[in-house]
Amino acid sequence: MGTNRKRVLSGVQASGNLHLGNYIGALRQFIDLQRDYDCYIFIADLHAITVPQDPKALRKQIRSVVNMHLACGLDPDKVTLFRQSDVSAHSELGWLLNTIATMGELKRMTQFKDKAGGKAEASVGVGLFDYPVLMAADILLYEADLVPTGEDQKQHIELARDLAQRFNHRFGRTFRMPKPMIPKIGARIMGLDDPSVKMSKSAASAGNRIELIDSEDVIRKKVSRAVTDSGSEIKAGPKKPAVTNLLTIMCALTDRTVAELEKEFAGKGYKEFKEALADTVVAALKPIQQTLAELEKNPKYVDEVLARGAEKARPVAERTLAAAKQAMGL
Ligand code: AQP
């Protein structure tokens, strides 16, 4: 790229409507990073097919995730934004890395256990089991220095580092070692209806998450129905996981500290706090939703952004893939 800027790589799955957890844990970070880093951000559509999906719905979903990235403020002149399946090197390097990954290390991945939902091993898809190896390929292809992500993906980034190290050790130095970049606040936003599970696109109950496209009415309802803890104090702490989660969301969206918010709401009840939180969320999402509506009217512009992104990403990825094949004797 002709610059000395560090390279950042991250992807978001096209597996459903994006939610506040995705925004706080990932998208908002990208917006801050695009000024100072060489950012490669991709829509992980190959990951989205590791769970059952309908082709028509998937196509729509991919588009809506791209639009949401742009609506949140990603600037395609600063960032290389592309669709994973447009760069075939992801699948190819994924295969090469499969040959050095072990079943044991994949079985230890907690996300796989969560997503398999307690199904018998024999009926869990191979793609779902293997998805961290594809993720390692995603990261290593772009010689990423940093991978901004929520806490949930940390284990996968550690696997990418292990595979890079193993490969470099066996075949000679080929891959750069990536490091996770996890936000200090909001690395793990929990479900509104159950603070013991993470906010997730695929959670069965819609009350788990606030989607970035939720209307003001829906946002207010979801926040007012969010579970709270015993006692009435607005205070964070291990005994108050639900209130801690709500405070974390408010901190992340207002750039204020927990201590400041606790002070502001001292002596006030849950109702007042939740109203203020709902106001904050509505205000944060309004400009995003307005830009989204504009983008939806302009699909040609979005096609052009994706084509440009794939053209920039391909040569970078193909160079690393060629080096890996060469190192392996292929
Ligand atoms: N609850 C969360 N809190 C903070 N960050 C989160 N991320 C996801 N959930 C939270 C971060 O968002 C980015 C994109 O995630 P992903 O779509 O690639 O996959 P995921 O982590 O599996 O997210 P979901 O929403 O739970 O999707 P499904 O239900 O499809 O699996 C990542 O950086 C992630 O850390």
Tab-separated table of C-alpha atoms and ligand atoms in Angstrom:
chain	number	residue	atom	x	y	z
A	1	MET	CA	0.000	0.000	0.000
A	2	GLY	CA	3.045	2.214	0.191
A	3	THR	CA	2.329	3.328	3.753
A	4	ASN	CA	3.780	2.375	7.108
A	5	ARG	CA	0.396	2.244	8.746
A	6	LYS	CA	-0.446	-0.877	10.695
A	7	ARG	CA	-2.932	-3.166	9.068
A	8	VAL	CA	-6.250	-3.988	10.674
A	9	LEU	CA	-8.525	-6.816	9.577
A	10	SER	CA	-12.003	-7.686	10.778
A	11	GLY	CA	-15.148	-9.340	9.521
A	12	VAL	CA	-18.789	-9.456	10.461
A	13	GLN	CA	-20.969	-12.425	9.615
A	14	ALA	CA	-23.977	-11.953	7.393
A	15	SER	CA	-26.019	-14.189	9.648
A	16	GLY	CA	-28.795	-11.798	10.684
A	17	ASN	CA	-29.550	-8.188	11.513
A	18	LEU	CA	-26.683	-6.447	13.260
A	19	HIS	CA	-27.270	-5.471	16.876
A	20	LEU	CA	-25.861	-3.147	19.504
A	21	GLY	CA	-23.270	-5.772	20.540
A	22	ASN	CA	-21.892	-5.878	16.985
A	23	TYR	CA	-21.932	-2.084	16.860
A	24	ILE	CA	-20.205	-1.487	20.193
A	25	GLY	CA	-17.855	-4.496	20.028
A	26	ALA	CA	-16.861	-4.122	16.376
A	27	LEU	CA	-18.357	-1.592	13.940
A	28	ARG	CA	-17.799	1.477	16.069
A	29	GLN	CA	-14.170	0.486	16.498
A	30	PHE	CA	-13.740	0.272	12.711
A	31	ILE	CA	-15.010	3.821	12.335
A	32	ASP	CA	-12.409	5.082	14.819
A	33	LEU	CA	-9.608	3.016	13.289
A	34	GLN	CA	-10.122	3.924	9.640
A	35	ARG	CA	-8.320	7.264	10.066
A	36	ASP	CA	-5.021	5.863	11.297
A	37	TYR	CA	-4.859	2.259	10.095
A	38	ASP	CA	-4.880	0.407	6.797
A	39	CYS	CA	-8.227	-1.326	7.323
A	40	TYR	CA	-9.576	-4.405	5.559
A	41	ILE	CA	-13.160	-5.072	6.594
A	42	PHE	CA	-15.117	-7.903	5.056
A	43	ILE	CA	-18.621	-9.312	5.153
A	44	ALA	CA	-18.169	-12.905	6.258
A	45	ASP	CA	-20.656	-14.617	3.976
A	46	LEU	CA	-18.725	-17.907	3.853
A	47	HIS	CA	-19.052	-18.036	7.637
A	48	ALA	CA	-22.769	-17.293	7.438
A	49	ILE	CA	-23.380	-20.552	5.527
A	50	THR	CA	-22.018	-22.696	8.354
A	51	VAL	CA	-25.546	-22.701	9.795
A	52	PRO	CA	-28.677	-23.553	7.780
A	53	GLN	CA	-29.739	-20.637	5.583
A	54	ASP	CA	-32.116	-19.736	2.798
A	55	PRO	CA	-30.293	-18.455	-0.346
A	56	LYS	CA	-32.744	-15.609	-0.966
A	57	ALA	CA	-32.611	-14.460	2.633
A	58	LEU	CA	-28.812	-14.762	2.673
A	59	ARG	CA	-28.447	-12.545	-0.401
A	60	LYS	CA	-30.581	-9.881	1.259
A	61	GLN	CA	-28.734	-10.276	4.521
A	62	ILE	CA	-25.328	-9.795	2.916
A	63	ARG	CA	-26.525	-6.576	1.311
A	64	SER	CA	-28.039	-5.298	4.511
A	65	VAL	CA	-24.799	-5.933	6.458
A	66	VAL	CA	-22.782	-4.043	3.813
A	67	ASN	CA	-25.258	-1.160	3.921
A	68	MET	CA	-25.099	-1.081	7.699
A	69	HIS	CA	-21.291	-0.791	7.664
A	70	LEU	CA	-21.540	2.197	5.350
A	71	ALA	CA	-24.406	3.704	7.343
A	72	CYS	CA	-22.391	3.445	10.563
A	73	GLY	CA	-19.712	5.596	8.964
A	74	LEU	CA	-17.255	3.305	7.220
A	75	ASP	CA	-15.682	5.315	4.409
A	76	PRO	CA	-14.945	3.132	1.353
A	77	ASP	CA	-12.258	5.602	0.277
A	78	LYS	CA	-10.347	4.905	3.474
A	79	VAL	CA	-11.219	1.258	4.088
A	80	THR	CA	-11.121	-1.806	1.842
A	81	LEU	CA	-14.662	-3.137	2.286
A	82	PHE	CA	-15.396	-6.408	0.505
A	83	ARG	CA	-17.358	-9.642	0.475
A	84	GLN	CA	-15.368	-12.676	1.648
A	85	SER	CA	-16.722	-14.938	-1.112
A	86	ASP	CA	-15.446	-12.482	-3.754
A	87	VAL	CA	-11.871	-13.407	-2.809
A	88	SER	CA	-11.404	-17.136	-3.379
A	89	ALA	CA	-8.040	-17.131	-1.564
A	90	HIS	CA	-9.995	-17.304	1.737
A	91	SER	CA	-11.322	-20.773	0.923
A	92	GLU	CA	-8.001	-21.934	-0.476
A	93	LEU	CA	-5.892	-20.859	2.480
A	94	GLY	CA	-8.591	-22.261	4.776
A	95	TRP	CA	-7.948	-25.669	3.199
A	96	LEU	CA	-4.180	-25.401	3.525
A	97	LEU	CA	-4.506	-24.498	7.210
A	98	ASN	CA	-6.912	-27.408	7.738
A	99	THR	CA	-4.017	-29.706	7.052
A	100	ILE	CA	-2.103	-28.392	10.077
A	101	ALA	CA	-5.028	-27.811	12.481
A	102	THR	CA	-6.060	-30.575	14.870
A	103	MET	CA	-9.491	-31.866	15.869
A	104	GLY	CA	-8.505	-31.392	19.514
A	105	GLU	CA	-7.904	-27.668	19.214
A	106	LEU	CA	-11.125	-27.103	17.273
A	107	LYS	CA	-13.114	-29.072	19.846
A	108	ARG	CA	-11.918	-26.654	22.512
A	109	MET	CA	-13.528	-23.640	20.802
A	110	THR	CA	-16.337	-22.457	23.060
A	111	GLN	CA	-18.277	-20.686	20.287
A	112	PHE	CA	-18.612	-23.964	18.439
A	113	LYS	CA	-20.021	-25.588	21.565
A	114	ASP	CA	-22.475	-22.684	22.028
A	115	LYS	CA	-23.586	-22.679	18.399
A	116	ALA	CA	-23.909	-26.444	18.189
A	117	GLY	CA	-26.487	-25.944	20.957
A	118	GLY	CA	-25.878	-29.284	22.606
A	119	LYS	CA	-26.591	-31.252	19.402
A	120	ALA	CA	-25.026	-34.678	19.126
A	121	GLU	CA	-21.604	-34.387	17.514
A	122	ALA	CA	-22.622	-36.608	14.604
A	123	SER	CA	-25.192	-34.068	13.414
A	124	VAL	CA	-23.093	-30.881	13.704
A	125	GLY	CA	-21.966	-29.514	10.331
A	126	VAL	CA	-18.276	-29.818	9.440
A	127	GLY	CA	-18.303	-26.179	8.320
A	128	LEU	CA	-19.440	-24.996	11.743
A	129	PHE	CA	-16.767	-27.095	13.426
A	130	ASP	CA	-14.095	-25.848	11.032
A	131	TYR	CA	-15.073	-22.190	10.937
A	132	PRO	CA	-12.224	-20.975	13.186
A	133	VAL	CA	-9.723	-22.311	10.612
A	134	LEU	CA	-11.392	-20.275	7.868
A	135	MET	CA	-11.251	-17.320	10.238
A	136	ALA	CA	-7.515	-17.902	10.694
A	137	ALA	CA	-7.158	-17.823	6.900
A	138	ASP	CA	-9.166	-14.570	6.756
A	139	ILE	CA	-6.770	-12.930	9.182
A	140	LEU	CA	-3.456	-14.339	7.941
A	141	LEU	CA	-4.111	-13.604	4.251
A	142	TYR	CA	-3.926	-9.860	4.844
A	143	GLU	CA	-0.868	-9.919	7.116
A	144	ALA	CA	-2.992	-8.172	9.709
A	145	ASP	CA	-1.240	-6.630	12.707
A	146	LEU	CA	-4.453	-6.096	14.653
A	147	VAL	CA	-7.868	-7.712	14.712
A	148	PRO	CA	-10.522	-5.532	16.390
A	149	THR	CA	-13.205	-7.742	17.828
A	150	GLY	CA	-15.466	-8.452	20.776
A	151	GLU	CA	-14.324	-10.735	23.592
A	152	ASP	CA	-16.173	-13.713	22.063
A	153	GLN	CA	-13.691	-13.994	19.206
A	154	LYS	CA	-10.521	-13.863	21.291
A	155	GLN	CA	-10.139	-17.632	21.372
A	156	HIS	CA	-10.374	-17.782	17.570
A	157	ILE	CA	-7.640	-15.187	17.211
A	158	GLU	CA	-5.448	-17.217	19.531
A	159	LEU	CA	-6.025	-20.203	17.233
A	160	ALA	CA	-5.020	-18.077	14.228
A	161	ARG	CA	-1.802	-17.202	16.056
A	162	ASP	CA	-1.138	-20.872	16.922
A	163	LEU	CA	-1.673	-21.939	13.314
A	164	ALA	CA	0.545	-19.128	12.003
A	165	GLN	CA	3.297	-20.103	14.406
A	166	ARG	CA	3.023	-23.803	13.522
A	167	PHE	CA	3.042	-23.073	9.808
A	168	ASN	CA	6.031	-20.704	10.078
A	169	HIS	CA	7.892	-23.252	12.184
A	170	ARG	CA	7.254	-26.136	9.765
A	171	PHE	CA	7.568	-24.389	6.430
A	172	GLY	CA	9.494	-21.167	7.035
A	173	ARG	CA	8.303	-17.711	7.946
A	174	THR	CA	5.218	-16.951	5.869
A	175	PHE	CA	2.594	-15.361	8.107
A	176	ARG	CA	2.628	-12.255	10.282
A	177	MET	CA	1.438	-12.785	13.870
A	178	PRO	CA	-1.854	-10.947	14.456
A	179	LYS	CA	-2.964	-9.492	17.781
A	180	PRO	CA	-6.533	-9.090	19.020
A	181	MET	CA	-7.736	-5.553	19.741
A	182	ILE	CA	-10.569	-5.720	22.256
A	183	PRO	CA	-12.421	-2.595	23.384
A	184	LYS	CA	-12.075	-1.628	27.047
A	185	ILE	CA	-15.807	-1.015	27.334
A	186	GLY	CA	-18.421	-3.111	25.571
A	187	ALA	CA	-16.288	-6.086	24.576
A	188	ARG	CA	-19.148	-8.363	25.580
A	189	ILE	CA	-22.634	-6.898	25.519
A	190	MET	CA	-25.061	-9.346	27.083
A	191	GLY	CA	-28.643	-10.245	26.235
A	192	LEU	CA	-31.255	-7.774	27.511
A	193	ASP	CA	-33.530	-10.591	28.584
A	194	ASP	CA	-30.755	-12.752	30.001
A	195	PRO	CA	-27.453	-11.190	31.053
A	196	SER	CA	-25.806	-14.604	31.295
A	197	VAL	CA	-25.710	-15.019	27.485
A	198	LYS	CA	-24.230	-12.643	24.939
A	199	MET	CA	-26.295	-10.397	22.741
A	200	SER	CA	-26.397	-12.297	19.477
A	201	LYS	CA	-27.971	-12.181	16.015
A	202	SER	CA	-28.981	-15.785	16.274
A	203	ALA	CA	-30.460	-15.789	19.806
A	204	ALA	CA	-33.946	-17.249	19.580
A	205	SER	CA	-35.657	-14.468	21.504
A	206	ALA	CA	-35.869	-11.004	19.900
A	207	GLY	CA	-35.807	-9.525	23.421
A	208	ASN	CA	-32.148	-10.605	23.617
A	209	ARG	CA	-30.963	-7.790	21.375
A	210	ILE	CA	-31.542	-4.297	20.072
A	211	GLU	CA	-31.121	-4.456	16.317
A	212	LEU	CA	-29.586	-1.442	14.636
A	213	ILE	CA	-32.709	-1.193	12.472
A	214	ASP	CA	-35.190	-1.323	15.366
A	215	SER	CA	-37.703	1.530	15.383
A	216	GLU	CA	-37.876	3.972	18.270
A	217	ASP	CA	-40.977	2.210	19.616
A	218	VAL	CA	-39.329	-1.189	19.537
A	219	ILE	CA	-36.159	0.156	21.189
A	220	ARG	CA	-38.182	1.742	24.000
A	221	LYS	CA	-40.149	-1.486	24.535
A	222	LYS	CA	-37.057	-3.681	24.577
A	223	VAL	CA	-35.240	-1.420	27.016
A	224	SER	CA	-38.242	-1.132	29.312
A	225	ARG	CA	-38.601	-4.924	29.321
A	226	ALA	CA	-34.893	-5.569	29.890
A	227	VAL	CA	-34.385	-7.652	33.013
A	228	THR	CA	-32.884	-5.948	36.066
A	229	ASP	CA	-31.426	-7.293	39.295
A	230	SER	CA	-32.673	-7.420	42.855
A	231	GLY	CA	-32.432	-4.152	44.758
A	232	SER	CA	-33.153	-0.816	43.126
A	233	GLU	CA	-29.721	0.804	42.932
A	234	ILE	CA	-28.195	1.759	39.581
A	235	LYS	CA	-24.820	0.264	40.326
A	236	ALA	CA	-22.451	-2.026	38.446
A	237	GLY	CA	-20.942	-5.118	40.021
A	238	PRO	CA	-20.830	-8.919	39.919
A	239	LYS	CA	-24.081	-9.183	41.860
A	240	LYS	CA	-25.846	-6.940	39.343
A	241	PRO	CA	-25.074	-8.427	35.918
A	242	ALA	CA	-28.200	-7.026	34.234
A	243	VAL	CA	-27.718	-3.437	35.435
A	244	THR	CA	-23.985	-3.688	34.704
A	245	ASN	CA	-24.830	-4.616	31.125
A	246	LEU	CA	-27.233	-1.683	30.722
A	247	LEU	CA	-24.674	0.696	32.220
A	248	THR	CA	-22.019	-0.675	29.845
A	249	ILE	CA	-24.260	0.022	26.844
A	250	MET	CA	-24.881	3.557	28.054
A	251	CYS	CA	-21.167	4.149	28.750
A	252	ALA	CA	-20.173	2.896	25.322
A	253	LEU	CA	-22.711	5.087	23.539
A	254	THR	CA	-22.019	8.250	25.544
A	255	ASP	CA	-18.272	7.915	26.150
A	256	ARG	CA	-18.906	8.378	29.855
A	257	THR	CA	-17.597	6.212	32.689
A	258	VAL	CA	-19.596	3.839	34.872
A	259	ALA	CA	-18.737	5.979	37.907
A	260	GLU	CA	-20.176	9.086	36.233
A	261	LEU	CA	-23.397	7.289	35.371
A	262	GLU	CA	-23.719	5.735	38.831
A	263	LYS	CA	-23.382	9.227	40.282
A	264	GLU	CA	-25.961	10.679	37.909
A	265	PHE	CA	-28.496	7.975	38.735
A	266	ALA	CA	-27.826	7.703	42.478
A	267	GLY	CA	-31.157	7.644	44.317
A	268	LYS	CA	-33.116	7.253	41.060
A	269	GLY	CA	-35.031	4.142	40.077
A	270	TYR	CA	-34.789	1.650	37.230
A	271	LYS	CA	-37.629	3.350	35.343
A	272	GLU	CA	-35.825	6.674	35.097
A	273	PHE	CA	-32.528	5.012	34.189
A	274	LYS	CA	-34.140	2.902	31.489
A	275	GLU	CA	-35.848	5.939	29.977
A	276	ALA	CA	-32.507	7.727	29.777
A	277	LEU	CA	-30.906	4.635	28.256
A	278	ALA	CA	-33.661	4.322	25.660
A	279	ASP	CA	-33.180	8.018	24.754
A	280	THR	CA	-29.447	7.390	24.334
A	281	VAL	CA	-29.925	4.348	22.097
A	282	VAL	CA	-32.575	6.066	19.969
A	283	ALA	CA	-30.322	9.122	19.516
A	284	ALA	CA	-27.314	6.946	18.598
A	285	LEU	CA	-29.223	4.905	16.024
A	286	LYS	CA	-31.273	7.663	14.401
A	287	PRO	CA	-28.542	9.090	12.117
A	288	ILE	CA	-27.432	5.560	11.197
A	289	GLN	CA	-30.974	4.615	10.205
A	290	GLN	CA	-31.357	7.799	8.131
A	291	THR	CA	-28.164	7.088	6.177
A	292	LEU	CA	-29.246	3.469	5.778
A	293	ALA	CA	-32.505	4.550	4.149
A	294	GLU	CA	-30.525	6.663	1.639
A	295	LEU	CA	-28.160	3.790	0.823
A	296	GLU	CA	-31.030	1.392	0.245
A	297	LYS	CA	-32.192	3.682	-2.552
A	298	ASN	CA	-28.787	3.480	-4.213
A	299	PRO	CA	-27.853	-0.186	-4.784
A	300	LYS	CA	-25.567	0.671	-7.720
A	301	TYR	CA	-23.320	2.703	-5.446
A	302	VAL	CA	-23.065	-0.227	-3.033
A	303	ASP	CA	-22.284	-2.648	-5.911
A	304	GLU	CA	-19.505	-0.342	-6.978
A	305	VAL	CA	-18.087	-0.137	-3.426
A	306	LEU	CA	-18.003	-3.945	-3.207
A	307	ALA	CA	-16.397	-4.367	-6.627
A	308	ARG	CA	-13.726	-1.822	-5.750
A	309	GLY	CA	-13.120	-3.495	-2.377
A	310	ALA	CA	-12.718	-6.969	-3.923
A	311	GLU	CA	-10.300	-5.605	-6.512
A	312	LYS	CA	-8.121	-4.119	-3.794
A	313	ALA	CA	-8.319	-7.161	-1.505
A	314	ARG	CA	-7.623	-9.872	-4.125
A	315	PRO	CA	-3.976	-9.111	-4.985
A	316	VAL	CA	-3.043	-8.779	-1.304
A	317	ALA	CA	-4.684	-12.111	-0.428
A	318	GLU	CA	-3.341	-13.884	-3.515
A	319	ARG	CA	0.209	-12.836	-2.716
A	320	THR	CA	0.044	-14.452	0.741
A	321	LEU	CA	-1.678	-17.546	-0.640
A	322	ALA	CA	1.037	-17.988	-3.278
A	323	ALA	CA	3.733	-17.682	-0.595
A	324	ALA	CA	1.980	-20.296	1.577
A	325	LYS	CA	1.638	-22.749	-1.347
A	326	GLN	CA	5.246	-22.248	-2.316
A	327	ALA	CA	6.392	-22.797	1.288
A	328	MET	CA	4.397	-26.051	1.476
A	329	GLY	CA	5.930	-27.408	-1.712
A	330	LEU	CA	2.843	-26.999	-3.890
B	1	AQP	N1	-22.530	-9.347	22.317
B	1	AQP	C1	-21.450	-8.816	21.771
B	1	AQP	N2	-20.745	-7.871	22.427
B	1	AQP	C2	-19.627	-7.311	21.881
B	1	AQP	N3	-19.174	-7.644	20.641
B	1	AQP	C3	-19.862	-8.561	19.946
B	1	AQP	N4	-19.695	-9.102	18.719
B	1	AQP	C4	-20.679	-9.997	18.484
B	1	AQP	N5	-21.499	-10.083	19.541
B	1	AQP	C5	-21.032	-9.197	20.471
B	1	AQP	C6	-18.618	-8.733	17.818
B	1	AQP	O1	-19.200	-8.355	16.580
B	1	AQP	C7	-18.337	-8.752	15.530
B	1	AQP	C8	-19.122	-9.469	14.492
B	1	AQP	O2	-19.551	-10.704	14.994
B	1	AQP	P1	-19.911	-11.851	13.985
B	1	AQP	O3	-21.097	-11.464	13.250
B	1	AQP	O4	-18.754	-12.165	13.137
B	1	AQP	O5	-20.168	-13.126	14.823
B	1	AQP	P2	-20.534	-13.373	16.288
B	1	AQP	O6	-19.446	-12.927	17.178
B	1	AQP	O7	-20.879	-14.813	16.351
B	1	AQP	O8	-21.781	-12.406	16.483
B	1	AQP	P3	-23.278	-12.756	16.782
B	1	AQP	O9	-24.064	-11.520	16.735
B	1	AQP	O10	-23.388	-13.586	18.013
B	1	AQP	O11	-23.689	-13.560	15.528
B	1	AQP	P4	-24.262	-15.014	15.384
B	1	AQP	O12	-25.460	-15.062	16.259
B	1	AQP	O13	-24.546	-15.124	13.941
B	1	AQP	O14	-23.177	-15.930	15.833
B	1	AQP	C9	-17.221	-9.585	16.122
B	1	AQP	O15	-16.073	-8.784	16.235
B	1	AQP	C10	-17.749	-9.954	17.485
B	1	AQP	O16	-16.709	-10.111	18.403
